[in-house]
Amino acid sequence: MNIWNGAGRRIYLQEVGTRDGLQAESVFVPTTEKIALVDSLSRAGMAKIEVTAFVSPKAIPALGDAREVMLGIERVPGVIYSALVPNVRGAEGAIVSRVDELNLVMSASESHNLSNLRMTQAQSFAGLCEVAALARQASLAVNVSLSCAFGCPMDGEVAQETVLEWCARFIGEAGAGGITLCDTTGMAFPTQVNSLTRRFRDAWPDIELSLHFHNTRGMGLSNVLAGIEAGADRFDASLGGIGGCPYAPGASGNVCTEEVAHALQLMGYDIGVDLEKLIAASKRLPALIGHDTPSQIVKAGRRLDLHPLPRDFEVIRERALSREI
Ligand code: COA
Ligand code: ZN
């Protein structure tokens, strides 16, 4: 059996730690530190970075410096710099701050949309069509992140038909070039991921599909693998595994960038990132946010980061060898 079954297939890792991650933190990470973090992620080879969110600073105080961060980062060629935008006001801020891609946000669940964005889905959709038109005028890419696509913490199951209908409307009516199916509170499970990914891929083979998982119930990495098997090649992840929507009850961290990168590299996928640089950046996070992160790679090291032999190893060996078998 070939254990390198990734066979060099390109998988794109998209960092959301500076948006989904920092929005969940109670401390305000200083602007210069945010800029340094984005720059280190760029240099580590992330394909796309969701740098920040142009949202109400009352709703998300941690990201109140969106413009300064966006304008302060280094633009590494080949990296796409994206930002989350909920409305026209946010789009205007993002456009003057020179984002490459607007990431529009709406929820597949009415209850979560109202809690998070204070609008009905119909109101969000109408506003986002305007945002998409603005983006087109500015020649910017439009991605739509559909929250609660695998279940809602308040409404429960969200039918795949409902999710696919919203995708159809965003692609057909708003002209979105990419869709992210978001598992906002870790409700997705691998066979469900496989099924929804296949249905999306069959319906829109040419639209950029991203999957966004939270590890709330320990299924994050399994869901990534299920998505890959079903044809997805773009995954959001957050450095250190931090993150979560403050307006989704029970939300916790995203799948951890260095854990996903470590696993996919072992399996032979081409992910284009420098794992060592990612781990170094992740190790700096606790000092910025004031607590440890869930990263198992920071805790345990990489698979082949070996430990020294016990100090009395030679004695143990001699003793063992002197015994009769
Ligand atoms: N950027 C900055 N400020 C904004 C803004 C934006 N994109 N949109 C609205 N505001 C400001 C308004 O000017 C107003 O400020 P004021 O109270 O000083 O006058 C305030 O925010 C409320 O504006 P309003 O239009 O009444 O919005 P709202 O209270 O209905 O909230 C959203 C709607 C979408 C702006 C707000 O809920 C939001 O930003 N949510 C984002 C949530 C989020 O990011 N969740 C996590 C990601 S999934
Ligand atoms: Zn998220």
Short mmCIF file of C-alpha atoms and ligand atoms in Angstrom, two decimals:
data_model
loop_
_atom_site.label_atom_id
_atom_site.label_comp_id
_atom_site.label_asym_id
_atom_site.label_seq_id
_atom_site.Cartn_x
_atom_site.Cartn_y
_atom_site.Cartn_z
CA MET A 1 0.00 0.00 0.00
CA ASN A 2 1.25 3.46 -0.85
CA ILE A 3 1.24 5.46 2.36
CA TRP A 4 1.99 8.70 0.48
CA ASN A 5 -1.48 8.68 -1.00
CA GLY A 6 -1.57 12.46 -1.37
CA ALA A 7 0.76 11.90 -4.35
CA GLY A 8 1.72 15.55 -4.52
CA ARG A 9 -1.85 16.80 -4.96
CA ARG A 10 -2.01 20.55 -4.23
CA ILE A 11 -4.06 21.50 -1.20
CA TYR A 12 -4.45 25.19 -0.38
CA LEU A 13 -4.29 26.22 3.28
CA GLN A 14 -6.03 29.48 4.10
CA GLU A 15 -5.21 31.16 7.39
CA VAL A 16 -8.12 32.61 9.37
CA GLY A 17 -6.39 32.99 12.74
CA THR A 18 -6.05 36.75 12.53
CA ARG A 19 -9.81 37.06 11.87
CA ASP A 20 -11.74 34.06 13.22
CA GLY A 21 -9.03 33.52 15.83
CA LEU A 22 -8.55 36.98 17.25
CA GLN A 23 -12.29 37.87 17.12
CA ALA A 24 -12.81 35.26 19.86
CA GLU A 25 -10.19 36.71 22.20
CA SER A 26 -11.04 39.13 24.99
CA VAL A 27 -7.69 40.92 24.78
CA PHE A 28 -6.96 43.47 22.07
CA VAL A 29 -3.78 42.35 20.34
CA PRO A 30 -1.80 45.51 19.45
CA THR A 31 -1.94 46.49 15.78
CA THR A 32 1.82 46.13 15.26
CA GLU A 33 1.66 42.57 16.65
CA LYS A 34 -1.22 41.68 14.33
CA ILE A 35 0.76 43.01 11.37
CA ALA A 36 3.84 41.01 12.42
CA LEU A 37 1.67 37.88 12.74
CA VAL A 38 0.20 38.28 9.26
CA ASP A 39 3.67 38.91 7.84
CA SER A 40 5.01 35.72 9.42
CA LEU A 41 2.07 33.75 7.99
CA SER A 42 2.75 35.20 4.54
CA ARG A 43 6.38 34.15 4.80
CA ALA A 44 5.33 30.68 5.94
CA GLY A 45 3.60 30.20 2.58
CA MET A 46 -0.12 30.35 3.35
CA ALA A 47 -2.11 30.50 0.09
CA LYS A 48 -4.64 32.98 1.43
CA ILE A 49 -4.89 34.96 4.66
CA GLU A 50 -8.12 36.35 6.04
CA VAL A 51 -6.38 39.30 7.60
CA THR A 52 -9.22 40.93 9.53
CA ALA A 53 -12.93 41.86 9.46
CA PHE A 54 -14.49 45.17 8.49
CA VAL A 55 -17.32 44.86 10.99
CA SER A 56 -18.77 47.05 13.70
CA PRO A 57 -16.14 47.59 16.42
CA LYS A 58 -19.00 47.32 18.90
CA ALA A 59 -19.79 43.81 17.65
CA ILE A 60 -16.12 42.71 17.48
CA PRO A 61 -13.87 45.05 19.49
CA ALA A 62 -10.78 42.89 18.93
CA LEU A 63 -10.72 43.82 15.22
CA GLY A 64 -11.39 47.54 15.52
CA ASP A 65 -8.06 48.29 13.79
CA ALA A 66 -8.96 46.57 10.49
CA ARG A 67 -7.82 49.41 8.24
CA GLU A 68 -4.49 49.94 9.99
CA VAL A 69 -3.70 46.23 9.89
CA MET A 70 -4.70 45.82 6.25
CA LEU A 71 -2.65 48.83 5.19
CA GLY A 72 0.33 47.89 7.39
CA ILE A 73 0.99 44.34 6.22
CA GLU A 74 3.62 43.29 3.72
CA ARG A 75 2.06 42.03 0.46
CA VAL A 76 3.94 38.88 -0.46
CA PRO A 77 3.38 38.05 -4.14
CA GLY A 78 1.16 35.00 -4.64
CA VAL A 79 -0.61 35.32 -1.28
CA ILE A 80 -4.25 36.44 -1.44
CA TYR A 81 -5.20 38.89 1.29
CA SER A 82 -8.87 38.62 2.17
CA ALA A 83 -11.12 40.30 4.74
CA LEU A 84 -14.55 39.53 6.14
CA VAL A 85 -17.29 41.98 5.22
CA PRO A 86 -20.92 41.90 6.45
CA ASN A 87 -22.32 45.01 4.73
CA VAL A 88 -21.69 47.91 2.32
CA ARG A 89 -19.97 49.98 5.00
CA GLY A 90 -17.51 47.16 5.59
CA ALA A 91 -16.95 46.73 1.85
CA GLU A 92 -16.05 50.39 1.46
CA GLY A 93 -13.50 50.11 4.27
CA ALA A 94 -12.04 46.93 2.78
CA ILE A 95 -11.75 48.40 -0.71
CA VAL A 96 -9.85 51.52 0.40
CA SER A 97 -7.60 49.27 2.48
CA ARG A 98 -6.59 47.35 -0.67
CA VAL A 99 -7.88 43.86 0.10
CA ASP A 100 -7.56 41.33 -2.75
CA GLU A 101 -10.79 39.54 -1.95
CA LEU A 102 -13.95 40.43 -0.06
CA ASN A 103 -15.22 37.56 2.05
CA LEU A 104 -18.95 38.17 2.43
CA VAL A 105 -20.62 36.53 5.39
CA MET A 106 -24.11 35.18 5.90
CA SER A 107 -25.54 32.24 7.80
CA ALA A 108 -27.41 29.28 6.38
CA SER A 109 -29.50 29.46 9.56
CA GLU A 110 -31.92 32.33 10.15
CA SER A 111 -31.40 32.26 13.95
CA HIS A 112 -27.63 32.49 13.67
CA ASN A 113 -27.86 35.19 11.00
CA LEU A 114 -30.07 37.31 13.26
CA SER A 115 -27.85 36.71 16.33
CA ASN A 116 -24.59 37.36 14.50
CA LEU A 117 -25.47 40.01 11.95
CA ARG A 118 -28.71 41.46 13.34
CA MET A 119 -30.40 41.01 9.97
CA THR A 120 -32.74 38.45 8.45
CA GLN A 121 -31.15 36.27 5.78
CA ALA A 122 -33.20 38.16 3.15
CA GLN A 123 -31.81 41.48 4.41
CA SER A 124 -28.26 40.12 4.48
CA PHE A 125 -28.62 38.72 0.97
CA ALA A 126 -29.91 42.00 -0.45
CA GLY A 127 -27.07 43.93 1.22
CA LEU A 128 -24.45 41.43 0.07
CA CYS A 129 -25.64 41.68 -3.56
CA GLU A 130 -24.81 45.40 -3.29
CA VAL A 131 -21.45 44.55 -1.75
CA ALA A 132 -20.71 42.14 -4.60
CA ALA A 133 -21.53 44.85 -7.14
CA LEU A 134 -19.10 47.22 -5.38
CA ALA A 135 -16.42 44.54 -5.44
CA ARG A 136 -16.94 43.95 -9.15
CA GLN A 137 -16.57 47.68 -9.86
CA ALA A 138 -13.29 47.60 -7.94
CA SER A 139 -12.22 44.39 -9.80
CA LEU A 140 -11.95 42.45 -6.55
CA ALA A 141 -12.70 38.78 -6.02
CA VAL A 142 -15.83 37.83 -4.08
CA ASN A 143 -16.04 34.84 -1.76
CA VAL A 144 -19.05 34.04 0.39
CA SER A 145 -18.66 32.34 3.76
CA LEU A 146 -21.87 30.55 4.60
CA SER A 147 -21.96 29.99 8.37
CA CYS A 148 -23.72 27.02 10.00
CA ALA A 149 -23.65 25.07 6.73
CA PHE A 150 -23.36 21.78 8.65
CA GLY A 151 -25.79 22.58 11.47
CA CYS A 152 -26.84 25.45 13.71
CA PRO A 153 -26.28 25.50 17.49
CA MET A 154 -29.75 26.99 17.96
CA ASP A 155 -31.89 25.56 15.10
CA GLY A 156 -30.23 22.14 14.83
CA GLU A 157 -30.04 20.45 11.43
CA VAL A 158 -29.71 22.71 8.39
CA ALA A 159 -30.92 20.86 5.28
CA GLN A 160 -28.32 20.38 2.53
CA GLU A 161 -30.96 21.69 0.10
CA THR A 162 -31.10 24.98 2.03
CA VAL A 163 -27.31 25.31 1.96
CA LEU A 164 -27.14 24.52 -1.76
CA GLU A 165 -29.98 26.97 -2.53
CA TRP A 166 -28.05 29.80 -0.86
CA CYS A 167 -24.92 28.76 -2.78
CA ALA A 168 -26.92 28.86 -6.02
CA ARG A 169 -28.22 32.35 -5.24
CA PHE A 170 -24.80 33.72 -4.31
CA ILE A 171 -23.19 32.22 -7.41
CA GLY A 172 -26.06 32.98 -9.82
CA GLU A 173 -27.40 36.31 -8.54
CA ALA A 174 -24.45 37.88 -6.69
CA GLY A 175 -21.72 36.52 -8.99
CA ALA A 176 -19.60 34.98 -6.21
CA GLY A 177 -16.46 33.27 -7.51
CA GLY A 178 -15.93 31.28 -4.34
CA ILE A 179 -17.98 29.77 -1.53
CA THR A 180 -16.79 28.67 1.90
CA LEU A 181 -18.98 26.14 3.68
CA CYS A 182 -18.45 26.92 7.35
CA ASP A 183 -18.95 24.53 10.24
CA THR A 184 -19.27 27.35 12.73
CA THR A 185 -19.61 25.26 15.90
CA GLY A 186 -18.06 21.90 15.03
CA MET A 187 -21.28 20.08 14.15
CA ALA A 188 -19.99 18.57 10.89
CA PHE A 189 -19.04 14.90 10.68
CA PRO A 190 -17.01 13.17 7.97
CA THR A 191 -19.76 11.38 6.00
CA GLN A 192 -21.85 14.57 5.99
CA VAL A 193 -18.84 16.54 4.76
CA ASN A 194 -18.27 14.00 2.02
CA SER A 195 -21.87 14.21 0.87
CA LEU A 196 -22.22 18.02 0.86
CA THR A 197 -18.81 18.49 -0.78
CA ARG A 198 -19.71 16.06 -3.58
CA ARG A 199 -23.07 17.73 -4.15
CA PHE A 200 -21.41 21.16 -4.32
CA ARG A 201 -18.66 19.93 -6.66
CA ASP A 202 -21.17 18.22 -8.97
CA ALA A 203 -23.27 21.39 -9.19
CA TRP A 204 -20.39 23.91 -9.56
CA PRO A 205 -17.16 22.25 -10.71
CA ASP A 206 -15.57 25.60 -11.57
CA ILE A 207 -16.41 27.60 -8.46
CA GLU A 208 -13.69 27.83 -5.80
CA LEU A 209 -14.89 25.77 -2.84
CA SER A 210 -13.37 26.15 0.63
CA LEU A 211 -14.23 24.20 3.75
CA HIS A 212 -14.04 25.79 7.18
CA PHE A 213 -14.10 23.52 10.21
CA HIS A 214 -14.01 24.08 13.93
CA ASN A 215 -12.63 21.36 16.15
CA THR A 216 -15.33 21.81 18.81
CA ARG A 217 -16.16 18.10 18.93
CA GLY A 218 -12.78 16.70 17.90
CA MET A 219 -13.79 15.95 14.30
CA GLY A 220 -11.91 18.79 12.62
CA LEU A 221 -9.04 16.91 11.00
CA SER A 222 -11.27 13.96 10.06
CA ASN A 223 -13.56 16.42 8.32
CA VAL A 224 -10.63 17.91 6.39
CA LEU A 225 -9.66 14.42 5.18
CA ALA A 226 -13.27 13.64 4.26
CA GLY A 227 -13.41 16.90 2.30
CA ILE A 228 -10.21 16.07 0.40
CA GLU A 229 -11.54 12.65 -0.50
CA ALA A 230 -14.70 14.25 -1.87
CA GLY A 231 -12.77 16.69 -4.08
CA ALA A 232 -12.20 19.81 -1.95
CA ASP A 233 -8.76 21.40 -2.11
CA ARG A 234 -9.06 24.58 -0.01
CA PHE A 235 -9.27 24.61 3.77
CA ASP A 236 -9.47 27.38 6.32
CA ALA A 237 -7.45 26.83 9.47
CA SER A 238 -6.24 28.94 12.33
CA LEU A 239 -2.75 29.15 13.81
CA GLY A 240 -2.70 27.47 17.22
CA GLY A 241 -6.30 26.32 16.69
CA ILE A 242 -7.75 29.49 18.22
CA GLY A 243 -11.06 30.97 17.11
CA GLY A 244 -14.83 30.92 17.26
CA CYS A 245 -17.81 33.14 16.56
CA PRO A 246 -18.77 35.16 19.66
CA TYR A 247 -22.42 35.07 18.49
CA ALA A 248 -22.65 31.28 18.13
CA PRO A 249 -23.29 29.56 21.49
CA GLY A 250 -20.68 26.92 22.30
CA ALA A 251 -18.25 27.96 19.57
CA SER A 252 -14.58 27.10 19.98
CA GLY A 253 -11.39 26.96 17.95
CA ASN A 254 -10.87 26.33 14.25
CA VAL A 255 -8.90 23.38 13.01
CA CYS A 256 -5.29 24.19 13.83
CA THR A 257 -3.14 25.29 10.88
CA GLU A 258 0.03 23.53 12.00
CA GLU A 259 -1.86 20.32 12.86
CA VAL A 260 -3.51 20.22 9.42
CA ALA A 261 -0.24 21.13 7.69
CA HIS A 262 1.67 18.45 9.64
CA ALA A 263 -0.88 15.72 8.84
CA LEU A 264 -1.24 16.59 5.15
CA GLN A 265 2.53 16.85 4.66
CA LEU A 266 3.01 13.38 6.16
CA MET A 267 0.39 12.03 3.78
CA GLY A 268 2.21 13.42 0.75
CA TYR A 269 0.04 16.40 -0.17
CA ASP A 270 1.67 19.51 -1.58
CA ILE A 271 0.58 22.28 0.80
CA GLY A 272 3.24 24.83 -0.04
CA VAL A 273 3.91 25.86 3.56
CA ASP A 274 7.00 25.89 5.72
CA LEU A 275 5.87 23.97 8.80
CA GLU A 276 8.79 25.13 10.91
CA LYS A 277 7.92 28.78 10.32
CA LEU A 278 4.27 28.07 11.16
CA ILE A 279 5.21 26.40 14.43
CA ALA A 280 7.52 29.28 15.33
CA ALA A 281 4.69 31.77 14.69
CA SER A 282 2.26 29.67 16.70
CA LYS A 283 4.63 29.54 19.67
CA ARG A 284 4.44 33.33 19.88
CA LEU A 285 0.63 33.32 20.20
CA PRO A 286 0.25 32.66 23.97
CA ALA A 287 2.24 35.82 24.75
CA LEU A 288 -0.16 37.81 22.56
CA ILE A 289 -3.48 36.37 23.73
CA GLY A 290 -2.61 35.58 27.34
CA HIS A 291 -3.29 31.84 27.34
CA ASP A 292 -2.13 28.54 25.81
CA THR A 293 -3.53 27.44 22.47
CA PRO A 294 -5.04 24.03 21.66
CA SER A 295 -2.20 23.19 19.24
CA GLN A 296 -1.12 19.57 19.71
CA ILE A 297 1.90 20.15 17.49
CA VAL A 298 3.19 22.92 19.74
CA LYS A 299 2.66 20.61 22.73
CA ALA A 300 3.96 17.34 21.28
CA GLY A 301 6.26 18.42 18.44
CA ARG A 302 6.27 16.91 14.97
CA ARG A 303 6.12 13.17 14.45
CA LEU A 304 9.87 12.87 14.01
CA ASP A 305 10.96 15.45 16.58
CA LEU A 306 12.67 12.77 18.60
CA HIS A 307 13.39 12.63 22.29
CA PRO A 308 16.76 11.68 23.85
CA LEU A 309 17.24 8.14 25.10
CA PRO A 310 16.94 7.65 28.88
CA ARG A 311 20.15 8.70 30.65
CA ASP A 312 20.84 5.14 31.89
CA PHE A 313 20.10 3.62 28.48
CA GLU A 314 23.55 2.01 28.11
CA VAL A 315 23.22 0.36 31.53
CA ILE A 316 19.78 -0.95 30.59
CA ARG A 317 21.12 -2.32 27.32
CA GLU A 318 24.18 -4.00 28.91
CA ARG A 319 22.01 -5.60 31.54
CA ALA A 320 19.52 -6.84 28.97
CA LEU A 321 22.25 -8.23 26.72
CA SER A 322 23.92 -10.08 29.62
CA ARG A 323 20.72 -12.01 30.29
CA GLU A 324 20.06 -15.35 28.65
CA ILE A 325 17.16 -15.31 26.17
N1 COA B 1 -17.74 48.65 10.05
C1 COA B 1 -17.67 49.50 11.11
N2 COA B 1 -18.75 49.96 11.76
C2 COA B 1 -19.95 49.57 11.31
C3 COA B 1 -20.08 48.71 10.22
C4 COA B 1 -18.92 48.22 9.58
N3 COA B 1 -18.95 47.37 8.58
N4 COA B 1 -21.39 48.47 10.01
C5 COA B 1 -22.05 49.20 10.93
N5 COA B 1 -21.18 49.85 11.71
C6 COA B 1 -21.47 50.70 12.86
C7 COA B 1 -22.52 51.74 12.61
O1 COA B 1 -21.97 52.90 12.10
C8 COA B 1 -23.13 51.93 13.97
O2 COA B 1 -22.26 52.72 14.74
P1 COA B 1 -22.86 53.79 15.80
O3 COA B 1 -23.63 52.97 16.79
O4 COA B 1 -21.64 54.42 16.36
O5 COA B 1 -23.72 54.68 15.00
C9 COA B 1 -23.07 50.53 14.57
O6 COA B 1 -22.01 49.86 13.88
C10 COA B 1 -24.36 49.76 14.37
O7 COA B 1 -24.74 49.86 13.02
P2 COA B 1 -26.08 49.22 12.43
O8 COA B 1 -26.11 49.48 10.96
O9 COA B 1 -27.25 49.64 13.26
O10 COA B 1 -25.78 47.73 12.59
P3 COA B 1 -26.30 46.66 13.61
O11 COA B 1 -26.18 47.10 15.02
O12 COA B 1 -27.59 46.19 13.11
O13 COA B 1 -25.17 45.52 13.37
C11 COA B 1 -23.52 44.61 11.84
C12 COA B 1 -24.98 44.94 12.10
C13 COA B 1 -23.47 43.64 10.69
C14 COA B 1 -22.75 45.86 11.50
C15 COA B 1 -22.90 44.01 13.13
O14 COA B 1 -23.79 43.07 13.65
C16 COA B 1 -21.57 43.36 12.85
O15 COA B 1 -20.60 44.02 12.53
N6 COA B 1 -21.49 42.04 13.01
C17 COA B 1 -20.31 41.28 12.73
C18 COA B 1 -20.32 40.04 13.54
C19 COA B 1 -19.10 39.20 13.26
O16 COA B 1 -18.10 39.60 12.71
N7 COA B 1 -19.20 37.94 13.72
C20 COA B 1 -18.15 37.01 13.61
C21 COA B 1 -17.86 36.58 12.22
S1 COA B 1 -18.90 35.29 11.65
ZN ZN B 2 -15.29 30.06 11.96
#
